[in-house]
């Protein structure tokens, strides 16, 4: 099984190819260039590096949101075009689930935070059960960062933060919370590899849509 995965939900552009639970190739760029400049050339490079024909993939995974309205729209248009041209299904993966999946096997409560401006973050709460399955404790939601901190203080457990919101709100979080871990640079941004790994599981569970059915999950008007 081959899964082509893309993440264009934030400033990071990322493309990966996975085959039978193996990450074959991944290309991630975070240099403030527009995704219209980077995403398709990156996709081409990943396919070439993997030595495959694009039409041999079984499905196309996409970080479905939340995120930037414009960037999500561009990603959606890209995978819809690929899906139609290749006649392959789309596997939508919630962006925050993809971020949380970077910490597979962790026993901490995982809290991805994406900067949503206006003192808000896109967030959710996740943990892994004993079988290694990602369990959602709080669905994706836009939330005031102070409200989120108060919610986590009430839970009184160790929290693993990840996402680009760390750069914006990391100092605030550390000043108000004790039992926290802020993800380092290689784990606090979106990665298509994580999206693709989770998508392989969703593909086996039949969680696919057609190009006509796929819609980005903006969360906020």
mmCIF file of C-alpha atoms in Angstrom:
data_model
loop_
_atom_site.group_PDB
_atom_site.id
_atom_site.type_symbol
_atom_site.label_atom_id
_atom_site.label_comp_id
_atom_site.label_asym_id
_atom_site.label_seq_id
_atom_site.Cartn_x
_atom_site.Cartn_y
_atom_site.Cartn_z
ATOM 1 C CA UNK A 1 0.000 0.000 0.000
ATOM 2 C CA UNK A 2 1.375 3.414 -1.010
ATOM 3 C CA UNK A 3 0.115 6.659 0.546
ATOM 4 C CA UNK A 4 1.066 10.091 -0.766
ATOM 5 C CA UNK A 5 0.661 12.634 2.062
ATOM 6 C CA UNK A 6 0.595 16.430 1.975
ATOM 7 C CA UNK A 7 0.358 19.090 4.684
ATOM 8 C CA UNK A 8 -0.210 22.719 3.699
ATOM 9 C CA UNK A 9 -2.249 23.762 6.735
ATOM 10 C CA UNK A 10 0.370 26.176 8.101
ATOM 11 C CA UNK A 11 3.539 27.976 7.082
ATOM 12 C CA UNK A 12 5.298 24.620 6.740
ATOM 13 C CA UNK A 13 4.881 22.803 3.434
ATOM 14 C CA UNK A 14 5.415 19.058 3.674
ATOM 15 C CA UNK A 15 5.092 16.067 1.331
ATOM 16 C CA UNK A 16 5.771 12.402 2.126
ATOM 17 C CA UNK A 17 5.430 8.976 0.582
ATOM 18 C CA UNK A 18 4.749 5.912 2.724
ATOM 19 C CA UNK A 19 4.621 2.285 1.645
ATOM 20 C CA UNK A 20 3.446 -0.536 3.915
ATOM 21 C CA UNK A 21 4.155 1.323 7.183
ATOM 22 C CA UNK A 22 7.520 2.516 5.895
ATOM 23 C CA UNK A 23 8.364 6.206 5.411
ATOM 24 C CA UNK A 24 10.035 6.117 1.994
ATOM 25 C CA UNK A 25 10.580 9.856 1.428
ATOM 26 C CA UNK A 26 9.697 13.145 3.085
ATOM 27 C CA UNK A 27 10.305 16.752 2.027
ATOM 28 C CA UNK A 28 9.505 19.572 4.473
ATOM 29 C CA UNK A 29 10.179 23.278 3.973
ATOM 30 C CA UNK A 30 9.633 26.161 6.410
ATOM 31 C CA UNK A 31 11.148 29.191 4.715
ATOM 32 C CA UNK A 32 8.129 31.522 4.319
ATOM 33 C CA UNK A 33 7.754 30.865 0.609
ATOM 34 C CA UNK A 34 4.205 30.452 -0.637
ATOM 35 C CA UNK A 35 2.963 26.901 -1.015
ATOM 36 C CA UNK A 36 2.167 27.624 -4.658
ATOM 37 C CA UNK A 37 5.950 27.981 -5.118
ATOM 38 C CA UNK A 38 6.995 24.935 -3.109
ATOM 39 C CA UNK A 39 4.345 22.225 -2.742
ATOM 40 C CA UNK A 40 4.084 20.859 -6.297
ATOM 41 C CA UNK A 41 7.867 20.905 -6.965
ATOM 42 C CA UNK A 42 8.346 19.137 -3.614
ATOM 43 C CA UNK A 43 5.761 16.535 -4.577
ATOM 44 C CA UNK A 44 7.597 15.933 -7.842
ATOM 45 C CA UNK A 45 10.925 15.529 -6.026
ATOM 46 C CA UNK A 46 9.495 13.059 -3.508
ATOM 47 C CA UNK A 47 8.011 10.891 -6.260
ATOM 48 C CA UNK A 48 11.291 10.974 -8.209
ATOM 49 C CA UNK A 49 13.376 10.185 -5.123
ATOM 50 C CA UNK A 50 11.111 7.250 -4.284
ATOM 51 C CA UNK A 51 11.461 5.951 -7.841
ATOM 52 C CA UNK A 52 7.745 5.368 -8.390
ATOM 53 C CA UNK A 53 5.070 6.447 -10.832
ATOM 54 C CA UNK A 54 2.512 8.769 -9.275
ATOM 55 C CA UNK A 55 -0.397 6.688 -10.528
ATOM 56 C CA UNK A 56 0.771 3.704 -8.445
ATOM 57 C CA UNK A 57 -0.244 5.289 -5.124
ATOM 58 C CA UNK A 58 -3.352 3.857 -3.469
ATOM 59 C CA UNK A 59 -4.598 7.056 -1.845
ATOM 60 C CA UNK A 60 -3.717 10.687 -1.158
ATOM 61 C CA UNK A 61 -3.690 11.960 2.423
ATOM 62 C CA UNK A 62 -4.115 15.613 3.337
ATOM 63 C CA UNK A 63 -3.965 17.565 6.582
ATOM 64 C CA UNK A 64 -7.570 18.714 6.424
ATOM 65 C CA UNK A 65 -7.454 21.567 8.923
ATOM 66 C CA UNK A 66 -7.657 23.645 10.944
ATOM 67 C CA UNK A 67 -5.105 26.121 9.686
ATOM 68 C CA UNK A 68 -4.741 29.102 7.404
ATOM 69 C CA UNK A 69 -7.830 29.550 5.205
ATOM 70 C CA UNK A 70 -5.757 30.282 2.083
ATOM 71 C CA UNK A 71 -3.243 27.485 2.678
ATOM 72 C CA UNK A 72 -5.923 24.896 3.445
ATOM 73 C CA UNK A 73 -7.771 25.932 0.282
ATOM 74 C CA UNK A 74 -4.608 25.492 -1.781
ATOM 75 C CA UNK A 75 -3.949 22.067 -0.284
ATOM 76 C CA UNK A 76 -7.544 20.993 -0.881
ATOM 77 C CA UNK A 77 -7.406 22.117 -4.508
ATOM 78 C CA UNK A 78 -4.138 20.216 -4.998
ATOM 79 C CA UNK A 79 -5.389 16.893 -3.610
ATOM 80 C CA UNK A 80 -8.744 17.220 -5.396
ATOM 81 C CA UNK A 81 -6.880 17.668 -8.682
ATOM 82 C CA UNK A 82 -4.625 14.686 -7.967
ATOM 83 C CA UNK A 83 -7.570 12.571 -6.871
ATOM 84 C CA UNK A 84 -9.490 13.294 -10.058
ATOM 85 C CA UNK A 85 -6.491 12.881 -12.359
ATOM 86 C CA UNK A 86 -5.318 9.621 -10.768
ATOM 87 C CA UNK A 87 -8.750 8.276 -9.779
ATOM 88 C CA UNK A 88 -7.583 7.759 -6.180
ATOM 89 C CA UNK A 89 -9.428 8.356 -2.881
ATOM 90 C CA UNK A 90 -8.551 11.121 -0.430
ATOM 91 C CA UNK A 91 -7.805 10.459 3.245
ATOM 92 C CA UNK A 92 -8.536 13.609 5.296
ATOM 93 C CA UNK A 93 -6.491 13.747 8.507
ATOM 94 C CA UNK A 94 -7.314 16.476 11.050
ATOM 95 C CA UNK A 95 -4.235 18.692 11.331
ATOM 96 C CA UNK A 96 -4.041 18.469 15.112
ATOM 97 C CA UNK A 97 -4.275 14.672 15.046
ATOM 98 C CA UNK A 98 -1.312 14.649 12.675
ATOM 99 C CA UNK A 99 0.670 16.845 15.081
ATOM 100 C CA UNK A 100 -0.230 14.625 18.032
ATOM 101 C CA UNK A 101 0.793 11.484 16.135
ATOM 102 C CA UNK A 102 4.423 12.650 16.231
ATOM 103 C CA UNK A 103 4.373 11.547 19.880
ATOM 104 C CA UNK A 104 3.196 7.978 19.314
ATOM 105 C CA UNK A 105 3.648 5.906 22.451
ATOM 106 C CA UNK A 106 3.851 8.859 24.842
ATOM 107 C CA UNK A 107 2.066 8.478 28.176
ATOM 108 C CA UNK A 108 1.523 12.237 28.478
ATOM 109 C CA UNK A 109 -1.608 14.171 27.607
ATOM 110 C CA UNK A 110 -0.797 15.683 24.186
ATOM 111 C CA UNK A 111 -1.946 19.214 23.425
ATOM 112 C CA UNK A 112 -1.202 20.575 19.930
ATOM 113 C CA UNK A 113 -1.541 24.347 19.635
ATOM 114 C CA UNK A 114 -1.598 26.282 16.370
ATOM 115 C CA UNK A 115 -1.528 30.062 16.474
ATOM 116 C CA UNK A 116 -4.979 31.326 15.419
ATOM 117 C CA UNK A 117 -4.197 35.003 16.158
ATOM 118 C CA UNK A 118 -6.212 37.251 18.516
ATOM 119 C CA UNK A 119 -4.806 35.397 21.542
ATOM 120 C CA UNK A 120 -6.439 32.190 20.312
ATOM 121 C CA UNK A 121 -5.088 28.782 19.359
ATOM 122 C CA UNK A 122 -6.501 25.866 17.428
ATOM 123 C CA UNK A 123 -6.208 23.032 19.897
ATOM 124 C CA UNK A 124 -7.410 19.586 20.968
ATOM 125 C CA UNK A 125 -6.418 17.002 23.560
ATOM 126 C CA UNK A 126 -5.115 13.524 22.743
ATOM 127 C CA UNK A 127 -3.450 10.536 24.327
ATOM 128 C CA UNK A 128 -2.392 7.045 23.291
ATOM 129 C CA UNK A 129 -4.041 3.985 24.781
ATOM 130 C CA UNK A 130 -2.166 0.803 25.724
ATOM 131 C CA UNK A 131 -2.601 -0.537 22.181
ATOM 132 C CA UNK A 132 -0.985 2.549 20.635
ATOM 133 C CA UNK A 133 -4.234 3.996 19.301
ATOM 134 C CA UNK A 134 -4.668 7.771 19.256
ATOM 135 C CA UNK A 135 -7.609 8.691 21.496
ATOM 136 C CA UNK A 136 -9.288 12.099 21.232
ATOM 137 C CA UNK A 137 -10.148 13.608 24.623
ATOM 138 C CA UNK A 138 -11.179 17.010 23.259
ATOM 139 C CA UNK A 139 -12.101 17.616 19.620
ATOM 140 C CA UNK A 140 -10.376 20.319 17.570
ATOM 141 C CA UNK A 141 -11.556 23.757 18.626
ATOM 142 C CA UNK A 142 -10.452 27.422 18.515
ATOM 143 C CA UNK A 143 -9.873 28.554 22.105
ATOM 144 C CA UNK A 144 -8.438 31.488 24.028
ATOM 145 C CA UNK A 145 -4.980 30.433 25.159
ATOM 146 C CA UNK A 146 -5.625 31.445 28.785
ATOM 147 C CA UNK A 147 -8.840 29.427 28.820
ATOM 148 C CA UNK A 148 -6.859 26.424 27.565
ATOM 149 C CA UNK A 149 -4.223 26.862 30.266
ATOM 150 C CA UNK A 150 -6.908 26.996 32.975
ATOM 151 C CA UNK A 151 -8.520 23.852 31.552
ATOM 152 C CA UNK A 152 -5.206 21.998 31.678
ATOM 153 C CA UNK A 153 -4.432 23.228 35.191
ATOM 154 C CA UNK A 154 -7.687 21.648 36.337
ATOM 155 C CA UNK A 155 -6.580 18.315 34.863
ATOM 156 C CA UNK A 156 -3.367 18.484 36.906
ATOM 157 C CA UNK A 157 -1.276 16.111 34.795
ATOM 158 C CA UNK A 158 1.853 16.296 32.656
ATOM 159 C CA UNK A 159 1.133 17.855 29.260
ATOM 160 C CA UNK A 160 3.094 17.550 26.020
ATOM 161 C CA UNK A 161 2.665 20.684 23.903
ATOM 162 C CA UNK A 162 3.426 20.779 20.193
ATOM 163 C CA UNK A 163 2.630 23.029 17.225
ATOM 164 C CA UNK A 164 3.657 26.472 16.005
ATOM 165 C CA UNK A 165 1.780 28.048 18.931
ATOM 166 C CA UNK A 166 4.758 27.131 21.112
ATOM 167 C CA UNK A 167 6.818 29.932 19.575
ATOM 168 C CA UNK A 168 4.060 32.450 20.326
ATOM 169 C CA UNK A 169 2.718 31.238 23.686
ATOM 170 C CA UNK A 170 5.497 29.022 25.061
ATOM 171 C CA UNK A 171 6.722 31.590 27.599
ATOM 172 C CA UNK A 172 3.186 32.224 28.833
ATOM 173 C CA UNK A 173 2.573 28.496 29.259
ATOM 174 C CA UNK A 174 5.824 27.986 31.194
ATOM 175 C CA UNK A 175 5.007 30.923 33.486
ATOM 176 C CA UNK A 176 1.629 29.445 34.459
ATOM 177 C CA UNK A 177 2.122 25.671 34.306
ATOM 178 C CA UNK A 178 4.653 23.380 35.976
ATOM 179 C CA UNK A 179 4.111 19.906 34.514
ATOM 180 C CA UNK A 180 4.669 20.716 30.842
ATOM 181 C CA UNK A 181 6.992 19.691 28.031
ATOM 182 C CA UNK A 182 7.378 21.916 24.964
ATOM 183 C CA UNK A 183 8.249 19.982 21.817
ATOM 184 C CA UNK A 184 11.639 20.779 20.223
ATOM 185 C CA UNK A 185 12.067 22.177 16.707
ATOM 186 C CA UNK A 186 11.937 18.835 14.868
ATOM 187 C CA UNK A 187 8.609 17.882 16.470
ATOM 188 C CA UNK A 188 6.673 21.150 16.837
ATOM 189 C CA UNK A 189 5.644 21.686 13.209
ATOM 190 C CA UNK A 190 3.390 19.856 10.796
ATOM 191 C CA UNK A 191 4.956 16.842 9.065
ATOM 192 C CA UNK A 192 3.487 14.971 6.132
ATOM 193 C CA UNK A 193 5.166 11.820 7.426
ATOM 194 C CA UNK A 194 2.964 11.861 10.540
ATOM 195 C CA UNK A 195 -0.122 12.652 8.440
ATOM 196 C CA UNK A 196 0.680 9.734 6.147
ATOM 197 C CA UNK A 197 1.337 7.292 9.002
ATOM 198 C CA UNK A 198 -2.035 8.086 10.558
ATOM 199 C CA UNK A 199 -3.664 8.015 7.117
ATOM 200 C CA UNK A 200 -2.497 4.427 6.568
ATOM 201 C CA UNK A 201 -4.502 3.436 9.651
ATOM 202 C CA UNK A 202 -7.546 5.434 8.488
ATOM 203 C CA UNK A 203 -7.315 3.896 5.013
ATOM 204 C CA UNK A 204 -7.554 0.405 6.496
ATOM 205 C CA UNK A 205 -10.596 1.583 8.467
ATOM 206 C CA UNK A 206 -12.262 2.846 5.284
ATOM 207 C CA UNK A 207 -12.049 6.527 6.209
ATOM 208 C CA UNK A 208 -11.691 7.894 2.685
ATOM 209 C CA UNK A 209 -13.630 10.447 0.621
ATOM 210 C CA UNK A 210 -13.886 11.382 -3.021
ATOM 211 C CA UNK A 211 -12.608 14.624 -4.518
ATOM 212 C CA UNK A 212 -16.178 15.949 -4.592
ATOM 213 C CA UNK A 213 -16.728 15.108 -0.924
ATOM 214 C CA UNK A 214 -13.516 16.557 0.533
ATOM 215 C CA UNK A 215 -13.819 19.908 2.316
ATOM 216 C CA UNK A 216 -11.201 21.600 4.509
ATOM 217 C CA UNK A 217 -12.051 21.950 8.191
ATOM 218 C CA UNK A 218 -11.646 25.655 8.844
ATOM 219 C CA UNK A 219 -13.206 25.669 12.372
ATOM 220 C CA UNK A 220 -13.517 29.447 12.341
ATOM 221 C CA UNK A 221 -15.350 31.702 9.899
#
